[in-house]
């Protein structure tokens, strides 16, 4: 075991609605880590027309044939090939800010094969946290979420917010 200081490499796992995004934002703010959401990373790569983004876009377009391309959503097309997703992630993790500050990752890996591939690529985490949350709480949180049709940002509706504040 090395005595050299290590940059934090944190992975947050858990079901949708368990608070991974919230906890990642808190860890990022407190410790100066780079906050990486796999879904946002994929969306950004596609929007930037990067080489990997174009590969993903082509795959999504093929899977989305017959569906409206204006409303295409990553979850509707099924999983992207692991090798393409890993390339996208490795490109991001190899940037200077991740190498110097460390990172907190959510949304990846989803399987043991993906975890092993990430480790083989040289980006094994030194911390993995699984966020447990009661099913009732998850259902409540997910039912309160709203998505802005213009920006795609998730928010809590003003009506729901008023109910929560009572």
mmCIF file with all atom_site columns, C-alpha atoms in Angstrom, residues 27-113:
data_model
loop_
_atom_site.group_PDB
_atom_site.id
_atom_site.type_symbol
_atom_site.label_atom_id
_atom_site.label_alt_id
_atom_site.label_comp_id
_atom_site.label_asym_id
_atom_site.label_entity_id
_atom_site.label_seq_id
_atom_site.pdbx_PDB_ins_code
_atom_site.Cartn_x
_atom_site.Cartn_y
_atom_site.Cartn_z
_atom_site.occupancy
_atom_site.B_iso_or_equiv
_atom_site.pdbx_formal_charge
_atom_site.auth_seq_id
_atom_site.auth_comp_id
_atom_site.auth_asym_id
_atom_site.auth_atom_id
_atom_site.pdbx_PDB_model_num
ATOM 1  C CA . UNK A 1 27  ? -19.449 16.124 -1.631  1.00 0.00 ? 27  UNK A CA 1
ATOM 2  C CA . UNK A 1 28  ? -18.363 18.202 -4.602  1.00 0.00 ? 28  UNK A CA 1
ATOM 3  C CA . UNK A 1 29  ? -18.959 21.477 -2.762  1.00 0.00 ? 29  UNK A CA 1
ATOM 4  C CA . UNK A 1 30  ? -17.367 20.398 0.529   1.00 0.00 ? 30  UNK A CA 1
ATOM 5  C CA . UNK A 1 31  ? -14.263 18.654 -0.826  1.00 0.00 ? 31  UNK A CA 1
ATOM 6  C CA . UNK A 1 32  ? -13.813 20.356 -4.203  1.00 0.00 ? 32  UNK A CA 1
ATOM 7  C CA . UNK A 1 33  ? -14.416 17.162 -6.176  1.00 0.00 ? 33  UNK A CA 1
ATOM 8  C CA . UNK A 1 34  ? -15.528 17.142 -9.793  1.00 0.00 ? 34  UNK A CA 1
ATOM 9  C CA . UNK A 1 35  ? -19.193 16.097 -9.873  1.00 0.00 ? 35  UNK A CA 1
ATOM 10 C CA . UNK A 1 36  ? -19.811 13.713 -12.793 1.00 0.00 ? 36  UNK A CA 1
ATOM 11 C CA . UNK A 1 37  ? -23.257 12.492 -13.767 1.00 0.00 ? 37  UNK A CA 1
ATOM 12 C CA . UNK A 1 38  ? -23.064 9.802  -16.438 1.00 0.00 ? 38  UNK A CA 1
ATOM 13 C CA . UNK A 1 39  ? -26.374 10.856 -18.023 1.00 0.00 ? 39  UNK A CA 1
ATOM 14 C CA . UNK A 1 40  ? -25.278 14.502 -18.182 1.00 0.00 ? 40  UNK A CA 1
ATOM 15 C CA . UNK A 1 41  ? -21.881 13.442 -19.550 1.00 0.00 ? 41  UNK A CA 1
ATOM 16 C CA . UNK A 1 42  ? -23.549 11.492 -22.365 1.00 0.00 ? 42  UNK A CA 1
ATOM 17 C CA . UNK A 1 43  ? -25.896 14.379 -23.166 1.00 0.00 ? 43  UNK A CA 1
ATOM 18 C CA . UNK A 1 44  ? -22.950 16.808 -23.227 1.00 0.00 ? 44  UNK A CA 1
ATOM 19 C CA . UNK A 1 45  ? -20.880 14.550 -25.507 1.00 0.00 ? 45  UNK A CA 1
ATOM 20 C CA . UNK A 1 46  ? -23.790 14.319 -27.950 1.00 0.00 ? 46  UNK A CA 1
ATOM 21 C CA . UNK A 1 47  ? -24.424 18.089 -27.818 1.00 0.00 ? 47  UNK A CA 1
ATOM 22 C CA . UNK A 1 48  ? -20.706 18.821 -28.395 1.00 0.00 ? 48  UNK A CA 1
ATOM 23 C CA . UNK A 1 49  ? -20.634 16.549 -31.471 1.00 0.00 ? 49  UNK A CA 1
ATOM 24 C CA . UNK A 1 50  ? -17.517 14.858 -30.121 1.00 0.00 ? 50  UNK A CA 1
ATOM 25 C CA . UNK A 1 51  ? -16.300 11.639 -31.727 1.00 0.00 ? 51  UNK A CA 1
ATOM 26 C CA . UNK A 1 52  ? -17.740 9.535  -28.899 1.00 0.00 ? 52  UNK A CA 1
ATOM 27 C CA . UNK A 1 53  ? -20.874 11.681 -28.838 1.00 0.00 ? 53  UNK A CA 1
ATOM 28 C CA . UNK A 1 54  ? -21.436 11.029 -32.527 1.00 0.00 ? 54  UNK A CA 1
ATOM 29 C CA . UNK A 1 55  ? -21.075 7.280  -31.977 1.00 0.00 ? 55  UNK A CA 1
ATOM 30 C CA . UNK A 1 56  ? -23.673 7.451  -29.210 1.00 0.00 ? 56  UNK A CA 1
ATOM 31 C CA . UNK A 1 57  ? -25.968 9.676  -31.264 1.00 0.00 ? 57  UNK A CA 1
ATOM 32 C CA . UNK A 1 58  ? -25.852 7.256  -34.193 1.00 0.00 ? 58  UNK A CA 1
ATOM 33 C CA . UNK A 1 59  ? -26.695 4.370  -31.886 1.00 0.00 ? 59  UNK A CA 1
ATOM 34 C CA . UNK A 1 60  ? -29.568 6.294  -30.257 1.00 0.00 ? 60  UNK A CA 1
ATOM 35 C CA . UNK A 1 61  ? -30.969 7.368  -33.643 1.00 0.00 ? 61  UNK A CA 1
ATOM 36 C CA . UNK A 1 62  ? -30.992 3.744  -34.861 1.00 0.00 ? 62  UNK A CA 1
ATOM 37 C CA . UNK A 1 63  ? -32.792 2.602  -31.715 1.00 0.00 ? 63  UNK A CA 1
ATOM 38 C CA . UNK A 1 64  ? -35.237 5.513  -31.883 1.00 0.00 ? 64  UNK A CA 1
ATOM 39 C CA . UNK A 1 65  ? -36.474 4.893  -35.443 1.00 0.00 ? 65  UNK A CA 1
ATOM 40 C CA . UNK A 1 66  ? -40.201 5.508  -35.575 1.00 0.00 ? 66  UNK A CA 1
ATOM 41 C CA . UNK A 1 67  ? -40.135 7.705  -32.470 1.00 0.00 ? 67  UNK A CA 1
ATOM 42 C CA . UNK A 1 68  ? -40.088 11.494 -32.488 1.00 0.00 ? 68  UNK A CA 1
ATOM 43 C CA . UNK A 1 69  ? -36.484 12.694 -32.556 1.00 0.00 ? 69  UNK A CA 1
ATOM 44 C CA . UNK A 1 70  ? -37.544 15.978 -30.945 1.00 0.00 ? 70  UNK A CA 1
ATOM 45 C CA . UNK A 1 71  ? -38.425 14.162 -27.754 1.00 0.00 ? 71  UNK A CA 1
ATOM 46 C CA . UNK A 1 72  ? -35.754 11.495 -27.790 1.00 0.00 ? 72  UNK A CA 1
ATOM 47 C CA . UNK A 1 73  ? -34.725 10.401 -24.354 1.00 0.00 ? 73  UNK A CA 1
ATOM 48 C CA . UNK A 1 74  ? -31.718 8.265  -23.424 1.00 0.00 ? 74  UNK A CA 1
ATOM 49 C CA . UNK A 1 75  ? -33.791 5.843  -21.367 1.00 0.00 ? 75  UNK A CA 1
ATOM 50 C CA . UNK A 1 76  ? -36.164 5.110  -24.263 1.00 0.00 ? 76  UNK A CA 1
ATOM 51 C CA . UNK A 1 77  ? -33.448 3.759  -26.522 1.00 0.00 ? 77  UNK A CA 1
ATOM 52 C CA . UNK A 1 78  ? -32.157 1.138  -24.108 1.00 0.00 ? 78  UNK A CA 1
ATOM 53 C CA . UNK A 1 79  ? -28.623 0.853  -22.855 1.00 0.00 ? 79  UNK A CA 1
ATOM 54 C CA . UNK A 1 80  ? -25.742 2.140  -24.934 1.00 0.00 ? 80  UNK A CA 1
ATOM 55 C CA . UNK A 1 81  ? -22.848 -0.270 -25.608 1.00 0.00 ? 81  UNK A CA 1
ATOM 56 C CA . UNK A 1 82  ? -20.504 -0.451 -22.607 1.00 0.00 ? 82  UNK A CA 1
ATOM 57 C CA . UNK A 1 83  ? -17.370 0.254  -24.656 1.00 0.00 ? 83  UNK A CA 1
ATOM 58 C CA . UNK A 1 84  ? -18.771 3.543  -25.996 1.00 0.00 ? 84  UNK A CA 1
ATOM 59 C CA . UNK A 1 85  ? -19.965 4.701  -22.573 1.00 0.00 ? 85  UNK A CA 1
ATOM 60 C CA . UNK A 1 86  ? -16.596 3.793  -21.033 1.00 0.00 ? 86  UNK A CA 1
ATOM 61 C CA . UNK A 1 87  ? -14.752 5.778  -23.738 1.00 0.00 ? 87  UNK A CA 1
ATOM 62 C CA . UNK A 1 88  ? -16.877 8.805  -22.927 1.00 0.00 ? 88  UNK A CA 1
ATOM 63 C CA . UNK A 1 89  ? -16.217 8.441  -19.205 1.00 0.00 ? 89  UNK A CA 1
ATOM 64 C CA . UNK A 1 90  ? -12.476 7.822  -19.584 1.00 0.00 ? 90  UNK A CA 1
ATOM 65 C CA . UNK A 1 91  ? -12.181 10.973 -21.716 1.00 0.00 ? 91  UNK A CA 1
ATOM 66 C CA . UNK A 1 92  ? -13.713 12.967 -18.855 1.00 0.00 ? 92  UNK A CA 1
ATOM 67 C CA . UNK A 1 93  ? -11.815 11.281 -16.027 1.00 0.00 ? 93  UNK A CA 1
ATOM 68 C CA . UNK A 1 94  ? -8.494  11.782 -17.814 1.00 0.00 ? 94  UNK A CA 1
ATOM 69 C CA . UNK A 1 95  ? -8.872  15.578 -17.803 1.00 0.00 ? 95  UNK A CA 1
ATOM 70 C CA . UNK A 1 96  ? -6.635  17.583 -15.495 1.00 0.00 ? 96  UNK A CA 1
ATOM 71 C CA . UNK A 1 97  ? -9.351  18.702 -13.072 1.00 0.00 ? 97  UNK A CA 1
ATOM 72 C CA . UNK A 1 98  ? -10.357 15.104 -12.305 1.00 0.00 ? 98  UNK A CA 1
ATOM 73 C CA . UNK A 1 99  ? -6.735  14.029 -11.938 1.00 0.00 ? 99  UNK A CA 1
ATOM 74 C CA . UNK A 1 100 ? -5.882  16.828 -9.512  1.00 0.00 ? 100 UNK A CA 1
ATOM 75 C CA . UNK A 1 101 ? -9.093  17.365 -7.538  1.00 0.00 ? 101 UNK A CA 1
ATOM 76 C CA . UNK A 1 102 ? -10.619 13.896 -7.602  1.00 0.00 ? 102 UNK A CA 1
ATOM 77 C CA . UNK A 1 103 ? -14.150 13.034 -8.631  1.00 0.00 ? 103 UNK A CA 1
ATOM 78 C CA . UNK A 1 104 ? -17.543 11.807 -7.508  1.00 0.00 ? 104 UNK A CA 1
ATOM 79 C CA . UNK A 1 105 ? -19.367 9.695  -10.086 1.00 0.00 ? 105 UNK A CA 1
ATOM 80 C CA . UNK A 1 106 ? -23.009 8.684  -10.238 1.00 0.00 ? 106 UNK A CA 1
ATOM 81 C CA . UNK A 1 107 ? -24.895 6.665  -12.817 1.00 0.00 ? 107 UNK A CA 1
ATOM 82 C CA . UNK A 1 108 ? -21.979 4.358  -13.591 1.00 0.00 ? 108 UNK A CA 1
ATOM 83 C CA . UNK A 1 109 ? -21.136 1.511  -13.256 1.00 0.00 ? 109 UNK A CA 1
ATOM 84 C CA . UNK A 1 110 ? -24.462 -0.286 -13.509 1.00 0.00 ? 110 UNK A CA 1
ATOM 85 C CA . UNK A 1 111 ? -23.014 -3.796 -13.644 1.00 0.00 ? 111 UNK A CA 1
ATOM 86 C CA . UNK A 1 112 ? -20.043 -5.804 -12.444 1.00 0.00 ? 112 UNK A CA 1
ATOM 87 C CA . UNK A 1 113 ? -18.678 -5.922 -15.997 1.00 0.00 ? 113 UNK A CA 1
#
